[in-house]
Coordinates of C-alpha atoms in Angstrom, one line a residue:
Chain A
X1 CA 53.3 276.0 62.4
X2 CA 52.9 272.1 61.5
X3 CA 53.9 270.8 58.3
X4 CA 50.8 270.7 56.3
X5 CA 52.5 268.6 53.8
X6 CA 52.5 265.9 56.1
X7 CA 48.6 265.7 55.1
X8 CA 48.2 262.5 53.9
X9 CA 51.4 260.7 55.1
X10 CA 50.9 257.1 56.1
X11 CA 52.6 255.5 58.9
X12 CA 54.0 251.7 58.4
X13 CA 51.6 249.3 59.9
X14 CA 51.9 248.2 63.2
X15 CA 50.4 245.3 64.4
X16 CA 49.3 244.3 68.2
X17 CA 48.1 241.8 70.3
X18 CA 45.0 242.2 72.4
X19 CA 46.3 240.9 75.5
X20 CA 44.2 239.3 77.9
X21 CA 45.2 240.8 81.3
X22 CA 45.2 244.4 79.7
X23 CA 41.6 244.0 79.0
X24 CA 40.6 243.1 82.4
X25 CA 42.8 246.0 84.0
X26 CA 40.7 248.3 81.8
X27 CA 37.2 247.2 82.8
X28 CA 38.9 247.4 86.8
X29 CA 40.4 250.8 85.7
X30 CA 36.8 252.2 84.3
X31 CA 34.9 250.9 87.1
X32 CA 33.2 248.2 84.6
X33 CA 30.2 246.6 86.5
X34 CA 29.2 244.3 83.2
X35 CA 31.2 241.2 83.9
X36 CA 31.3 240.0 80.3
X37 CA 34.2 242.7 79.8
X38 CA 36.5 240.6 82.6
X39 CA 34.7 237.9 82.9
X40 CA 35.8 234.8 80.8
X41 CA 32.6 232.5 81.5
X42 CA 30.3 235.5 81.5
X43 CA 31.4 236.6 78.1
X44 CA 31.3 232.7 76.6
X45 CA 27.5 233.1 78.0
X46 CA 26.9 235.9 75.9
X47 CA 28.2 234.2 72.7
X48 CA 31.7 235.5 72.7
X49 CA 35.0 233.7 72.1
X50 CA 36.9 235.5 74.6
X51 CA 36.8 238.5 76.3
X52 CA 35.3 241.6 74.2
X53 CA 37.4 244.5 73.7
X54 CA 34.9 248.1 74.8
X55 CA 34.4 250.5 72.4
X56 CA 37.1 252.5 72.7
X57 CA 40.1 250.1 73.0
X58 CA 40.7 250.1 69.6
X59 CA 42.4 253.9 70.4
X60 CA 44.4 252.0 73.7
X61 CA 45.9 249.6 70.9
X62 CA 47.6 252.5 69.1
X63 CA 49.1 253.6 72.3
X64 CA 50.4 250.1 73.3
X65 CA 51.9 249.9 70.1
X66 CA 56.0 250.4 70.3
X67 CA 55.5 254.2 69.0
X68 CA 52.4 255.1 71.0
X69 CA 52.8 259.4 70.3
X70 CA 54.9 258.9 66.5
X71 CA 52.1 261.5 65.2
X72 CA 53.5 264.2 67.9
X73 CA 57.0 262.6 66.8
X74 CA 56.5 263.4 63.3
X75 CA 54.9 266.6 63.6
X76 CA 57.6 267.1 66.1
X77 CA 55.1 268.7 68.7
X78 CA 55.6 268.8 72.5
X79 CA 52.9 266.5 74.3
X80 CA 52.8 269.0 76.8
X81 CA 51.0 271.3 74.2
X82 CA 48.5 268.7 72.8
X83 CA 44.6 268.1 73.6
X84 CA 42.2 265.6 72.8
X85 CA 39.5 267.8 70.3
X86 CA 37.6 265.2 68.9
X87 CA 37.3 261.1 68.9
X88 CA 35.6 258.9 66.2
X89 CA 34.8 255.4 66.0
X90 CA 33.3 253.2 63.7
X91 CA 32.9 249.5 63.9
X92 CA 32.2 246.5 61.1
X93 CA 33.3 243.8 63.8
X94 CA 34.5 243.0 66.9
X95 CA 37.8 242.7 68.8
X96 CA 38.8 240.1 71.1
X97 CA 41.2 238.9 73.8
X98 CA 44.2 237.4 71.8
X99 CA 43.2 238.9 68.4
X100 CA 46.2 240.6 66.1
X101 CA 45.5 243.7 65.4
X102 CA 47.4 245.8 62.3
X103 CA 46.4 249.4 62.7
X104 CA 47.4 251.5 59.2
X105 CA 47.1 255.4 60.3
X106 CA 47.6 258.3 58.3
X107 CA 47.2 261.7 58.7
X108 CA 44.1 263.0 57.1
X109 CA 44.2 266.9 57.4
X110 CA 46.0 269.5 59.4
X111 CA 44.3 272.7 60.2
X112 CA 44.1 276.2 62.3
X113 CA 42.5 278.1 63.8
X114 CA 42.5 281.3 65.6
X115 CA 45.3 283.0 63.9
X116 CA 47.4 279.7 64.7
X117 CA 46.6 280.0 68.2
X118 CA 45.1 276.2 68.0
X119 CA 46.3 274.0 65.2
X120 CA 44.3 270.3 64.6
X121 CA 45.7 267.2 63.3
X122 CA 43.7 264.9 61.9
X123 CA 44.6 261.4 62.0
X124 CA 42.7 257.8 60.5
X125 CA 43.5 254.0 62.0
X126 CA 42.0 251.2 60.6
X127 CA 42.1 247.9 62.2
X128 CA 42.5 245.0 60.7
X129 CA 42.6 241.6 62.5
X130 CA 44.5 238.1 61.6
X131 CA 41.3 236.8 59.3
X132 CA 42.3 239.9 57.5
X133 CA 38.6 241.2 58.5
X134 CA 38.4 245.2 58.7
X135 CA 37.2 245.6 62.2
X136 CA 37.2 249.2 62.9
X137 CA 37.9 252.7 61.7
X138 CA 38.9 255.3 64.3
X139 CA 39.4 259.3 63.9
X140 CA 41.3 261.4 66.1
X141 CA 41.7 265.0 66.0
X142 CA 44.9 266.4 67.8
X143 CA 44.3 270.1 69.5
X144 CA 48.2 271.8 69.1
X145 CA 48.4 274.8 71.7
X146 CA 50.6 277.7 70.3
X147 CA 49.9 280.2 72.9
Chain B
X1 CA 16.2 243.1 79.2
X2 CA 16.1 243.4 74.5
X3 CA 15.5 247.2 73.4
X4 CA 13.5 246.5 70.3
X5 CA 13.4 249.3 67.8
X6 CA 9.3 249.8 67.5
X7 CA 9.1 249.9 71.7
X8 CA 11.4 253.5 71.4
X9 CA 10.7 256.8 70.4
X10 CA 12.2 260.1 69.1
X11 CA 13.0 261.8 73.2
X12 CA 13.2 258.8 74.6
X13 CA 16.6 258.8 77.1
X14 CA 18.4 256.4 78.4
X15 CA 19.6 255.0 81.8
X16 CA 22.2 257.5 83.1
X17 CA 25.5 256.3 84.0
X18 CA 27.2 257.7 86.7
X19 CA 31.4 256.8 86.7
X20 CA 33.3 256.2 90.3
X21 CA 35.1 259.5 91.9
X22 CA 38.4 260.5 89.3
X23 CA 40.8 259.9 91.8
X24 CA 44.3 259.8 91.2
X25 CA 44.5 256.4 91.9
X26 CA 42.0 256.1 89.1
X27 CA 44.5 258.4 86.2
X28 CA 47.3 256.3 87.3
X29 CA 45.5 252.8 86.9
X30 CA 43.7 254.3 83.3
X31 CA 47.2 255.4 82.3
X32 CA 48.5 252.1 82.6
X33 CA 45.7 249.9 81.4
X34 CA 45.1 252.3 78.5
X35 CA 48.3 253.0 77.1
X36 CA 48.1 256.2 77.6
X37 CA 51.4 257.4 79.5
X38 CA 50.8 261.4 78.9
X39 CA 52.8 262.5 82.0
X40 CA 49.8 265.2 82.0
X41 CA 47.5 262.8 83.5
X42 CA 49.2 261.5 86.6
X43 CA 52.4 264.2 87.1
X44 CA 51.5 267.0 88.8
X45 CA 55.3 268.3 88.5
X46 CA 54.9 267.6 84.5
X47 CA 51.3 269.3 83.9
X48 CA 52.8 272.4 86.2
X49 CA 55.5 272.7 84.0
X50 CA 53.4 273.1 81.1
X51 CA 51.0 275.3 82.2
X52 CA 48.5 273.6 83.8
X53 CA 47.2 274.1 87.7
X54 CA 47.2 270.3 88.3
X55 CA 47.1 267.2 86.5
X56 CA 43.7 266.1 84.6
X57 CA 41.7 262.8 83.5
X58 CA 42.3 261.7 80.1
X59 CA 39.4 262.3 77.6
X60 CA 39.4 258.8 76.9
X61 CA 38.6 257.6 80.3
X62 CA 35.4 259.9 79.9
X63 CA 34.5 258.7 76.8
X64 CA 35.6 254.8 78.2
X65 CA 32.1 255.5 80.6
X66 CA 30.1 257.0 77.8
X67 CA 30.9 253.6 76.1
X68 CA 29.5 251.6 79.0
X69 CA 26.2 254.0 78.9
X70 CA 26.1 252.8 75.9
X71 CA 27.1 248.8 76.3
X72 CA 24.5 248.9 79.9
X73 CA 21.8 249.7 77.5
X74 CA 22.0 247.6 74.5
X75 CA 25.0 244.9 73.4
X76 CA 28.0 245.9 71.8
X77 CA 27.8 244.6 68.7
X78 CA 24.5 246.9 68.1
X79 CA 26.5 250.2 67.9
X80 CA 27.6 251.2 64.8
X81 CA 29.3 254.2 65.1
X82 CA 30.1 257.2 67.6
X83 CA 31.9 260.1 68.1
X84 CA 32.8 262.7 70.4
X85 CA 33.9 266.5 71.2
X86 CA 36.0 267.2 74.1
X87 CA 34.6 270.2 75.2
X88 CA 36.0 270.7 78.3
X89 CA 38.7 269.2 80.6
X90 CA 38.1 267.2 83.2
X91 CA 39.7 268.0 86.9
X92 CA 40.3 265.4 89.9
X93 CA 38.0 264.2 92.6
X94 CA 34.9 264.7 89.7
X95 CA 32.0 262.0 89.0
X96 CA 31.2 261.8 85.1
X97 CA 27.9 261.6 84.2
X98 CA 27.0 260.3 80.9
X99 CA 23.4 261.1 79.8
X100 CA 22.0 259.6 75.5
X101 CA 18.6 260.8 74.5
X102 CA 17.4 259.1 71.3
X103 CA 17.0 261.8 68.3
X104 CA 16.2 260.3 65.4
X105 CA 14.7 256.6 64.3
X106 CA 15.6 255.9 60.7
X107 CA 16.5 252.7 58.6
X108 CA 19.4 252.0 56.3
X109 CA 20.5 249.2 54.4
X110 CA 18.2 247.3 55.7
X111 CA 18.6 247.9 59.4
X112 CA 16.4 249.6 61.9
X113 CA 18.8 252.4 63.8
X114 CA 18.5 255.2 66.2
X115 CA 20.5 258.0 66.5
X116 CA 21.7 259.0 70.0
X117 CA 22.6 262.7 71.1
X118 CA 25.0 261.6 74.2
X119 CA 27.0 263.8 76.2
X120 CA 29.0 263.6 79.7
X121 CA 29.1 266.5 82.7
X122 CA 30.7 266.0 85.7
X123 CA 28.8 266.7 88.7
X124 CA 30.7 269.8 89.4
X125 CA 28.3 271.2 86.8
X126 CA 30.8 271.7 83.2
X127 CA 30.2 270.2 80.0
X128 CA 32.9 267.4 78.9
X129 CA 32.0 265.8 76.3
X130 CA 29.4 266.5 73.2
X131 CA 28.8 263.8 70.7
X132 CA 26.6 261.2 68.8
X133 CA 25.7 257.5 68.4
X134 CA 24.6 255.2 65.9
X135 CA 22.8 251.9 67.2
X136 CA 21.1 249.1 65.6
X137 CA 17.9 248.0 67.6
X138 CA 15.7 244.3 66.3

């Protein structure tokens, strides 16, 4: 069973930057047609300073972060057993090519289900960028197979 | 082409998006450009070993083309929030279709939003992914 006093444990911040090149080989990656996502001129046209991070990057920018799986670490769970139950995003700015991002995550709830057959980690990461602007909150729930 | 919020209504759906064939090229190339190095995705010897028949996409990359059904049909800064249930996973050599419907128009703090029920299905017929969107419209 996973530690449920781990609920509410927060991680030290990491911070990342939004690189360029990483952006462009996710629009190539996810078949982006809408050139603004790789497309430096098209995405100046459309009032942007750089290249727009998509919606879901913010979740990428955990994962390129030194210690992309430290949840599974902490929790001490096998990747091999975890699923992807549930993703949240919500968004008070945007994120660009070149920002700094400092994503502060901690572990909102744990929970089972089915007799402990499935057990769900809940986890928060806010992004901050280098104006110290809040850009984004995202919530992930972790699916941990026991059977 | 601007979406204004009085020229929608409550059923109104928008453009489906259709994603390329999930190849494996494709899981290798989203597992690099997203960070997301889960051997499950792109070793069949690893996802055999733990069960599985054959490696499968990432959820993210499905939700990655719900996000550009949603980006094709209005800017980004005009979503607000979103969120998602994986329902089911998502095998090899599959399209993704992503499909929103508008459910509710509403206003709040001043802004004039729509709530979207989106989900994905690949074209083998299962149900991937369930969820909602919030968008601000003019």
């Amino acid at each position: 069973m996973l530690d449920k006093s781990l609920i509410g444990h927060e991680f030290e911040p990491v911070t990342v930057e939004v690189e360029k090149g990483q952006l462009k080989f996710f629009a190539k990656a996810t078949g982006e047609t809408n050139a603004v996502y790789f497309d430096e001129d098209t995405a100046r046209a459309a009032g942007h300073p750089s290249l727009p991070a998509p919606p879901t990057f913010a979740f990428s920018l955990s994962l390129l972060s030194p210690e992309p799986f430290s949840t599974l670490t902490l929790f001490n769970v096998d990747i091999g057993r975890v699923l992807h139950g549930e993703q949240r995003f919500s968004y008070s700015g945007q994120i660009y090519a070149e920002d700094r991002i400092t994503l502060k995550q901690r572990i909102r709830d744990v929970y089972d289900k089915k007799g402990g057959a499935l057990e769900f980690i809940v986890q928060e990461t806010e992004a901050t960028n280098q104006h110290a602007e809040v850009v984004g909150l995202s919530t992930t729930v972790t699916v941990v197979r026991n059977g | 082409m601007t979406i204004e919020f009085d020229s929608v209504e409550v059923g109104d759906e928008l453009p489906e998006h259709v994603s390329p064939e999930i190849t494996r090229h494709v899981l290798a190339l989203f597992c690099g450009s997203s960070g997301d190095h889960n051997p499950m995705h792109v070793d069949i010897d690893f996802a055999k070993s733990s069960g599985m028949s054959d490696v499968f996409a990432h959820g993210m990359l499905s939700m990655a083309y719900l996000a550009q059904l949603l980006t094709h049909w209005v800017p980004q800064s005009q979503l607000r929030e979103w969120n998602v249930r994986f329902l089911a996973i998502t095998p090899v050599h599959v399209r993704v279709k992503c499909t929103g419907k508008i459910i509710e128009k509403f206003t709040s703090d001043g802004e004039n939003l729509v709530r979207l029920d989106i989900n994905a299905h690949t074209d083998a017929g299962s149900h991937t992914l369930a969820g909602e969107a919030v968008i601000a419209l003019n």
